Coordinates of C-alpha atoms (C1' of nucleotides) in Angstrom, one line a residue:
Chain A
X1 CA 11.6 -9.7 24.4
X2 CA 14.8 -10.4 26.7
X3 CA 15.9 -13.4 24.8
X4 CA 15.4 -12.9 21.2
X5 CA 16.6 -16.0 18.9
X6 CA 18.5 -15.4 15.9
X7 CA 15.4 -16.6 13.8
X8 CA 13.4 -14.1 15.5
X9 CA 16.1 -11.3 14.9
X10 CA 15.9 -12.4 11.3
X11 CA 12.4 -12.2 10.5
X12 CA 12.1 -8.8 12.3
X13 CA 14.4 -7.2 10.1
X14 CA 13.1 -9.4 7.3
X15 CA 9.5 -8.1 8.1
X16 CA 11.1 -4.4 8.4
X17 CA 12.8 -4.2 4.7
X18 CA 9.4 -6.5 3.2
X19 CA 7.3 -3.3 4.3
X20 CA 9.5 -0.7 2.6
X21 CA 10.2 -2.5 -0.3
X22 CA 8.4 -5.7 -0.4
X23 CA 9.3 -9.7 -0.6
X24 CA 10.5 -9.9 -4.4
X25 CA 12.4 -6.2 -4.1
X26 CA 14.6 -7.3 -0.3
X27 CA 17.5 -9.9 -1.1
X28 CA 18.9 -12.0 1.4
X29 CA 22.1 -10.3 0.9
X30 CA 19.9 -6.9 1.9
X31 CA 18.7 -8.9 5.4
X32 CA 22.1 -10.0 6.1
X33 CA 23.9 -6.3 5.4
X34 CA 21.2 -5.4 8.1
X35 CA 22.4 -7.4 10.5
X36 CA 26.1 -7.2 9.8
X37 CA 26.4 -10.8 8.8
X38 CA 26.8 -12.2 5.0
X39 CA 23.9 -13.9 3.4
X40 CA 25.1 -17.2 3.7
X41 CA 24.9 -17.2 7.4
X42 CA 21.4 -16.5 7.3
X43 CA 21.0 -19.8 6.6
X44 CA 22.0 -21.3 10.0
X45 CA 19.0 -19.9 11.2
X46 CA 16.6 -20.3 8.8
X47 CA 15.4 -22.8 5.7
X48 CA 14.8 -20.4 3.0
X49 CA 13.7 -16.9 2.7
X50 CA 10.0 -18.4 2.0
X51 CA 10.2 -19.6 5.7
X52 CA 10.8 -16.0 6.4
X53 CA 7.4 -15.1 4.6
X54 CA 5.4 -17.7 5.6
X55 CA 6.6 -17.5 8.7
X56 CA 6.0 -13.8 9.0
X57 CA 2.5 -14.0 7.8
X58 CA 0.6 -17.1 8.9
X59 CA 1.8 -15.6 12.7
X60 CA -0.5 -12.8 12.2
X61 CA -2.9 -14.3 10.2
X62 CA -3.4 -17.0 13.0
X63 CA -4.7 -13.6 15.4
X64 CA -7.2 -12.8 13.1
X65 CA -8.5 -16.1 13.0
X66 CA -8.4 -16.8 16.5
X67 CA -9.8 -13.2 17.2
X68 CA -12.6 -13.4 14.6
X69 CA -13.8 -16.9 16.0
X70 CA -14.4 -15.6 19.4
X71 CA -16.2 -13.0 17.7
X72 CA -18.7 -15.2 16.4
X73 CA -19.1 -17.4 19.5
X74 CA -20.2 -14.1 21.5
X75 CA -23.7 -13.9 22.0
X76 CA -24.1 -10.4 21.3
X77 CA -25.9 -8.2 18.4
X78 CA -24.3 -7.8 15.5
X79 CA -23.5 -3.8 16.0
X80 CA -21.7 -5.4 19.0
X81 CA -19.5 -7.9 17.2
X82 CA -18.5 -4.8 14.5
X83 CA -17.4 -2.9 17.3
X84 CA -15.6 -5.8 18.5
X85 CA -13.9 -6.5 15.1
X86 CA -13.0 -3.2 14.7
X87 CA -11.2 -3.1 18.1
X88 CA -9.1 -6.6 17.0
X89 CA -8.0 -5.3 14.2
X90 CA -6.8 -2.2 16.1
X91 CA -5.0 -4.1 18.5
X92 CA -3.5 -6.6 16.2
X93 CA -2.2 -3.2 14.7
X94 CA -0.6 -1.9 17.5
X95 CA 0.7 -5.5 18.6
X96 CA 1.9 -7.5 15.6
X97 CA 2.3 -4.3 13.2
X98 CA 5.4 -6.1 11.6
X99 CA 4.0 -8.4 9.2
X100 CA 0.7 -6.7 8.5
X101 CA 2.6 -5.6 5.5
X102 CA 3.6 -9.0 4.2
X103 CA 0.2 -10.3 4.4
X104 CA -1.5 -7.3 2.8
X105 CA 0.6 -7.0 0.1
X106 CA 3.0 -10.2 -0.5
X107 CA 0.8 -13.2 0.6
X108 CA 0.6 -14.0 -2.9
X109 CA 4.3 -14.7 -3.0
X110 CA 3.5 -17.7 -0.4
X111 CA 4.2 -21.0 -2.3
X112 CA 2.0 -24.0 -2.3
X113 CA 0.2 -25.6 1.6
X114 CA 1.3 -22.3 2.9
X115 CA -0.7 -20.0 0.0
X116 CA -3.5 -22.4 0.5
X117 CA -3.7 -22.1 4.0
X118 CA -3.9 -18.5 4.0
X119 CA -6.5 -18.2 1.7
X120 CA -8.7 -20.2 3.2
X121 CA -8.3 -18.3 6.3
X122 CA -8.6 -15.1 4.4
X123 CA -11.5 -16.6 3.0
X124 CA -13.2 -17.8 6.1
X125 CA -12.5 -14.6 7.8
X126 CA -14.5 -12.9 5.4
X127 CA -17.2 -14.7 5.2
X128 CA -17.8 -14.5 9.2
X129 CA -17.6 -11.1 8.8
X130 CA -20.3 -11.1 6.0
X131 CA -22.4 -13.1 8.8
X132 CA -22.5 -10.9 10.8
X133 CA -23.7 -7.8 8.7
X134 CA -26.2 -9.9 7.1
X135 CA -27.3 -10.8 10.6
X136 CA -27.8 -7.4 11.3
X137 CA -29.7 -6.0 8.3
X138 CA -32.1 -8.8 8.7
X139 CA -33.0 -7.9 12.5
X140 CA -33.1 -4.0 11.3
X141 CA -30.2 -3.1 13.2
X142 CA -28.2 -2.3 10.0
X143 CA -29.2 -0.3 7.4
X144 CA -30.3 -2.1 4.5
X145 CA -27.1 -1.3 2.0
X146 CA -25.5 -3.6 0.1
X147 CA -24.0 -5.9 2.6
X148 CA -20.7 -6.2 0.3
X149 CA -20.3 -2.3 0.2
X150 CA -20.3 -2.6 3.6
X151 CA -17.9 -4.8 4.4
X152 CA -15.3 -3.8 2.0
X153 CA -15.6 -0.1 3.8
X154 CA -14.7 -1.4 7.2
X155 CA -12.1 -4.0 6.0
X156 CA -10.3 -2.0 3.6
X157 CA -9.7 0.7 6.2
X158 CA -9.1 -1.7 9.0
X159 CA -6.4 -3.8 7.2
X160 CA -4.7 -0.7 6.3
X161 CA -4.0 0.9 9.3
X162 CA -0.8 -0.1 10.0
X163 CA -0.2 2.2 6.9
X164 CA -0.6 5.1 8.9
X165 CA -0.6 4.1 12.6
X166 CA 2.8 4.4 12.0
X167 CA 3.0 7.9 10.7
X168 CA 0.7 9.5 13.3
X169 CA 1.6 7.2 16.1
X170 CA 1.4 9.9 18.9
X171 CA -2.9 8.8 18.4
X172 CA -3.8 7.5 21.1
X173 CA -5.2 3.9 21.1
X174 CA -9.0 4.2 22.8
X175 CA -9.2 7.7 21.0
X176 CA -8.8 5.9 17.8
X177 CA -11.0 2.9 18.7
X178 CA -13.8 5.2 19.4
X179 CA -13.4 7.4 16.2
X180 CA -13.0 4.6 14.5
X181 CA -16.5 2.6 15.6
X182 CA -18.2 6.5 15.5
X183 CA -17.1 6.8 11.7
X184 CA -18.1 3.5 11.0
X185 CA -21.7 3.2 12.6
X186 CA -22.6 6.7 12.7
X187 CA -21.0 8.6 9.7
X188 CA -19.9 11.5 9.6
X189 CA -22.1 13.7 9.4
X190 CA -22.7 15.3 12.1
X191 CA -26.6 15.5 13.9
X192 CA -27.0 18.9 15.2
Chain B
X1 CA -9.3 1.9 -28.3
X2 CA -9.8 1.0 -32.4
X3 CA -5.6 1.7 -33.0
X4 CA -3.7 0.9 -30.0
X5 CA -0.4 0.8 -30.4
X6 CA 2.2 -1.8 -29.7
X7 CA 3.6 0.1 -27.0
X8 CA -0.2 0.5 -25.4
X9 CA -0.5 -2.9 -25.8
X10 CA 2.5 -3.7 -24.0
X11 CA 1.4 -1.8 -21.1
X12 CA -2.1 -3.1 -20.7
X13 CA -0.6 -6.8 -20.5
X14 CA 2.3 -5.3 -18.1
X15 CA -0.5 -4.0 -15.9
X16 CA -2.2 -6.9 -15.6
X17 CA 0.6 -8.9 -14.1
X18 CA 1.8 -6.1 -12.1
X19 CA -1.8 -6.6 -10.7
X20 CA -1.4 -10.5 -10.2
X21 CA 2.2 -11.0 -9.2
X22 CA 3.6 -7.2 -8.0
X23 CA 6.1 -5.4 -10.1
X24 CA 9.2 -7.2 -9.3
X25 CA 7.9 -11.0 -9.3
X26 CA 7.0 -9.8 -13.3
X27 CA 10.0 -10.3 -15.5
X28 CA 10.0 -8.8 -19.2
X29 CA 10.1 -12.0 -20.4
X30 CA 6.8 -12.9 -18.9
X31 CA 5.2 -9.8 -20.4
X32 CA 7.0 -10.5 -24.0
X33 CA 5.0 -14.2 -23.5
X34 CA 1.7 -13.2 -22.6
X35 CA 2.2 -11.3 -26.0
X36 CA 3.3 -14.4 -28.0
X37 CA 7.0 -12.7 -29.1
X38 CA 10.5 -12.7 -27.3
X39 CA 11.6 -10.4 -24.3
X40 CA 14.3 -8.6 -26.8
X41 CA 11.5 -7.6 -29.3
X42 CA 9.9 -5.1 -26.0
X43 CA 12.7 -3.1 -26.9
X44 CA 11.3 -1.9 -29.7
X45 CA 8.6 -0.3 -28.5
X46 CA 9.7 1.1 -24.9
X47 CA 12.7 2.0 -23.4
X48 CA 13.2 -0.2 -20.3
X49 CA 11.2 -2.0 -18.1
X50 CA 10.7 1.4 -15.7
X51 CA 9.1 3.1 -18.0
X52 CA 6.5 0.9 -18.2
X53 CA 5.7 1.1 -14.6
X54 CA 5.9 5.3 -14.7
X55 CA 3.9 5.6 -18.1
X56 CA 0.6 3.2 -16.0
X57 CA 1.7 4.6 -12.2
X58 CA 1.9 8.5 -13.4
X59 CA -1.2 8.3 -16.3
X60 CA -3.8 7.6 -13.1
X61 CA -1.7 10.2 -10.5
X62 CA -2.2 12.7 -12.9
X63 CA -6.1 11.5 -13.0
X64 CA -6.6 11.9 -8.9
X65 CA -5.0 15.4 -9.0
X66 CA -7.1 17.0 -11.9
X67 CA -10.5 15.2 -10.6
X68 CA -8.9 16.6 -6.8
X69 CA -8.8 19.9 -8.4
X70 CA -11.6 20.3 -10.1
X71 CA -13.1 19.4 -6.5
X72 CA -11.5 22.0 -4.9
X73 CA -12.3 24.7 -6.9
X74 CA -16.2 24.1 -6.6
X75 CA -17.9 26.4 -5.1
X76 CA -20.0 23.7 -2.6
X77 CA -20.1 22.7 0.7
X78 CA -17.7 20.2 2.4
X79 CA -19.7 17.7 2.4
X80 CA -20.8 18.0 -1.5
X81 CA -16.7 17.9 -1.8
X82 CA -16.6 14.8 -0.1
X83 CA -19.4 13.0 -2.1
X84 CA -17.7 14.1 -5.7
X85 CA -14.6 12.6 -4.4
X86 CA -16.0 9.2 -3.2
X87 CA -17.5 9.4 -7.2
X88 CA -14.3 10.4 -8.7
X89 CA -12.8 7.3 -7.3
X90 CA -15.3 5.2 -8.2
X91 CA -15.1 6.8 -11.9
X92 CA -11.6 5.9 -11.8
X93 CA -12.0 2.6 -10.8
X94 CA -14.5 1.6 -13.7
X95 CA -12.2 3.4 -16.1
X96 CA -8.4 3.3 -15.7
X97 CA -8.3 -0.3 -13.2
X98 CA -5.7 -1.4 -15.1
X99 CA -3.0 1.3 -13.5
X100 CA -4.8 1.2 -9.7
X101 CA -2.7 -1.9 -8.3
X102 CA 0.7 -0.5 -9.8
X103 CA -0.2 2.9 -8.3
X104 CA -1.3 1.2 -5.1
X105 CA 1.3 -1.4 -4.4
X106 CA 4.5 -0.6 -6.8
X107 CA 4.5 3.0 -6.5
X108 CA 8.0 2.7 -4.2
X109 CA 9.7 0.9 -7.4
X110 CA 9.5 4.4 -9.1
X111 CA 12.7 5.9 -9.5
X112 CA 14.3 9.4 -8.9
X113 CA 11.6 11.9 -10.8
X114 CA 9.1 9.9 -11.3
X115 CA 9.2 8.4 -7.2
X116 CA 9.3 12.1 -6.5
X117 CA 6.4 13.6 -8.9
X118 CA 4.5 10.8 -7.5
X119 CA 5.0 11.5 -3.7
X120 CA 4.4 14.9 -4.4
X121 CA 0.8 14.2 -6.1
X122 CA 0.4 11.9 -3.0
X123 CA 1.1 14.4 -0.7
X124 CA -0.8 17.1 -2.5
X125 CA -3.9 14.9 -3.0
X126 CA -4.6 14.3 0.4
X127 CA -3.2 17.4 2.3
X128 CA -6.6 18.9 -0.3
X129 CA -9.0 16.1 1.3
X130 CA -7.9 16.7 4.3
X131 CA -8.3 20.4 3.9
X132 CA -12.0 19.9 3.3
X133 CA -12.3 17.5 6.0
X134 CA -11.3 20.4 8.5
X135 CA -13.1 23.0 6.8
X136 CA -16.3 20.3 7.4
X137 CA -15.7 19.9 11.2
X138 CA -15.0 23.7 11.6
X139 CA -18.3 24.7 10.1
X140 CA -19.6 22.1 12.0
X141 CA -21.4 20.0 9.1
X142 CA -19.0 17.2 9.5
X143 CA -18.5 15.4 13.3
X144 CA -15.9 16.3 15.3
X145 CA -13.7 13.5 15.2
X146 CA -10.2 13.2 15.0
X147 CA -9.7 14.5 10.9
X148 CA -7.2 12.1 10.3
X149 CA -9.4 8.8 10.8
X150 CA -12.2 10.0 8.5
X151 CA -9.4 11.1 5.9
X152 CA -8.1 7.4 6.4
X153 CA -11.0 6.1 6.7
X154 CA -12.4 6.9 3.1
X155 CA -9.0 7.3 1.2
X156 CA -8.3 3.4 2.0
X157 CA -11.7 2.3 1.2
X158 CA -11.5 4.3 -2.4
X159 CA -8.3 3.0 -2.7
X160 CA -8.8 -0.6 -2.7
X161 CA -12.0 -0.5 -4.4
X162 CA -10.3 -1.9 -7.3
X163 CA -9.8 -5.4 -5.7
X164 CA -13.2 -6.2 -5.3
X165 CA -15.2 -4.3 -7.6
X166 CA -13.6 -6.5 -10.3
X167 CA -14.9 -9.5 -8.4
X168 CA -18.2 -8.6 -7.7
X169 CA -18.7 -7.0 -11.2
X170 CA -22.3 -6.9 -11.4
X171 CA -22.5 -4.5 -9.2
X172 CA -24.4 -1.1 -10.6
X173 CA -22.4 1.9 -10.4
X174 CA -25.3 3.6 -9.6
X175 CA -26.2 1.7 -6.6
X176 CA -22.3 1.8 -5.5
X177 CA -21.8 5.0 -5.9
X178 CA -25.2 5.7 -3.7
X179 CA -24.6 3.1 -1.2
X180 CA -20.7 3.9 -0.4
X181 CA -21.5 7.6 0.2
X182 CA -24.6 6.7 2.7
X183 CA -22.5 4.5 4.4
X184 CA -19.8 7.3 5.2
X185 CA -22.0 10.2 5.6
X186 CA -24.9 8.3 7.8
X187 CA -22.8 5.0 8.9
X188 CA -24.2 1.5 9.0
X189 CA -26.4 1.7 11.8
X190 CA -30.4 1.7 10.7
X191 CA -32.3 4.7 11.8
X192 CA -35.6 3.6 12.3
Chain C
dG1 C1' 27.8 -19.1 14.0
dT2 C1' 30.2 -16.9 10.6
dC3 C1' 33.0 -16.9 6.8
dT4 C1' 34.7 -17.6 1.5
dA5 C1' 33.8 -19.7 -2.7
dT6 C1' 30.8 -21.1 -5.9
dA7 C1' 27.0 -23.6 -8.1
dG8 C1' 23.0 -22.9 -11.0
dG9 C1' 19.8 -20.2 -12.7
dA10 C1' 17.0 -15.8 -13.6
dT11 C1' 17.2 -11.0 -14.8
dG12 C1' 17.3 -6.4 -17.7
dA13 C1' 19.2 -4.9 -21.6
dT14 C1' 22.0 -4.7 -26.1
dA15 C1' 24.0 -6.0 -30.9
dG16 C1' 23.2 -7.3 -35.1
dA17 C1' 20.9 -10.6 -38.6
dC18 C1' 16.6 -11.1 -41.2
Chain D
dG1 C1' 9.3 -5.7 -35.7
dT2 C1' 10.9 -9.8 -34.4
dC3 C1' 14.5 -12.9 -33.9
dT4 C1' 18.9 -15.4 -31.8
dA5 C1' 22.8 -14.8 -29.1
dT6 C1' 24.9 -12.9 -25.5
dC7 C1' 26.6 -9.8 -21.6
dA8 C1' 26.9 -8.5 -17.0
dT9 C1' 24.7 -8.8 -13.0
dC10 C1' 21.9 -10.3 -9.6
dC11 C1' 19.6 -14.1 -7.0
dT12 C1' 18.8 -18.2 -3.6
dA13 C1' 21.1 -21.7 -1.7
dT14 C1' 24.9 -25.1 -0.6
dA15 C1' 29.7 -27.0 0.7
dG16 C1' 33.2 -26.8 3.6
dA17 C1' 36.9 -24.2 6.3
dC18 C1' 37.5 -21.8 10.7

DNA sequence: GTCTATAGGATGATAGAC
DNA sequence: GTCTATCATCCTATAGAC
């Protein structure tokens, strides 16, 4: 962090204004007031305010691939590999919170290889994920629910959490993991 | 749905490019030529481009909080609280999809008392979940964890269950509905 | 590395004819 | 109710001076 480019400056502040207001709402003349410059220095730095996006959300998007992959190439159980998912996500939260906003909510705004490339990864992502739950209702070690249910329940609340990590951010990290997994595999209900 | 006016109509068409593109990547004239006439002819029939977004955004609000209320004044258990609302989103899903991705994602582009009637409902909405969440843990039906994860937990699931129930249709209500509360009240892991 | 000036186009909205 | 014409403003991006 000592030696922060320009660039870098750029797309922090880019990925700051893009989670309050989104891509199409944040001009470049609002990311230059930000940083006390006029838009037209901007781009000295920087291509195009796409390379911002793209930028900002293939980073990030890379983690979860890479994360996922050595996921699958464990050889553990399938409750194991949730848990493990759920924990990436977490940390990927905490580490790279910037432009988990971007790729929730303005990947869609990526133009042409880059859109592609996401949504393959998106894609793929998924469908490791729906591996592994299959996996485990076949061996009996999920319940047998509709595997799609089931993955929506953990990956809509996991790729959310930035939404409100940052709100209640005195929670403490392993307290949350272990909620987290608990909710997840055990409910919440609780046996007396 | 026999007589719908022109001013319905617009909004229905609105809503499903606010769902595809976001509010701001939408321009009136793409919503005056997914209805075959010219963006000055809208002008007819609503007042500006806002209103629009309030009349879907504050139509569904006002949907959560009377379903939410109704909720809350049952005299039931927490966790019979909790299973009506995991239904009364689901309801809202089948019903009013149209408005869920503007309410979801465009919400910020409110302005003045609209922005604030909705952050209010927000607020409202879940400070009642969340009531009933502590209530649960306190009589000690629901697990002592951390009140805020299970609140997130659920709310983001219900709240993004309008991205994929549209694409895996076929899906029985029924069966949803059944499935998505087992998997939050017992969790995923099979008891044998 | 930042500035001013500006090109070239899109945007929300209005006026007034039909 | 729809049109054409248009306004005033905003946008991304470039050229060229300092």
């Amino acid at each position: 962090m000592k030696t922060q480019s320009r660039k870098e400056e750029i797309i922090k502040i880019a990925s700051y204004l893009f989670k309050e207001r989104g891509y199409n709402a944040v001009s470049m003349r609002d990311i230059a007031q930000a940083m006390g410059i006029k838009a037209a220095s901007l781009y000295n730095h920087i291509k195009s305010k796409q390379e911002i996006l793209s930028t900002l959300i293939l980073e990030v998007a890379h983690e979860f691939t890479n994360g996922m992959n050595t996921v699958v190439e464990e050889n553990t159980f399938p409750i194991q590999k949730i848990k493990k998912i759920i924990e990436l996500h977490i940390d990927i939260t905490v580490n790279h919170s910037e432009g988990l906003a971007a790729l929730n909510n303005d990947w869609m705004h990526l133009e042409n290889e880059d859109l592609k490339a996401f949504v393959k990864m998106r894609e793929d992502y998924e469908e490791n994920f729906r591996k592994i739950i299959r996996q485990g209702i076949k061996t009996g070690d999920i319940k047998p629910c509709h595997p799609e249910v089931i993955l929506f329940s953990i990956l809509s609340t996991l790729r959310t959490l930035y939404l409100w990590y940052q709100k209640r951010g005195k929670l403490d990290i392993n307290v949350l993991k272990k909620d987290m997994v608990s909710v997840f595999l055990d409910g919440i209900v609780n046996k007396h």
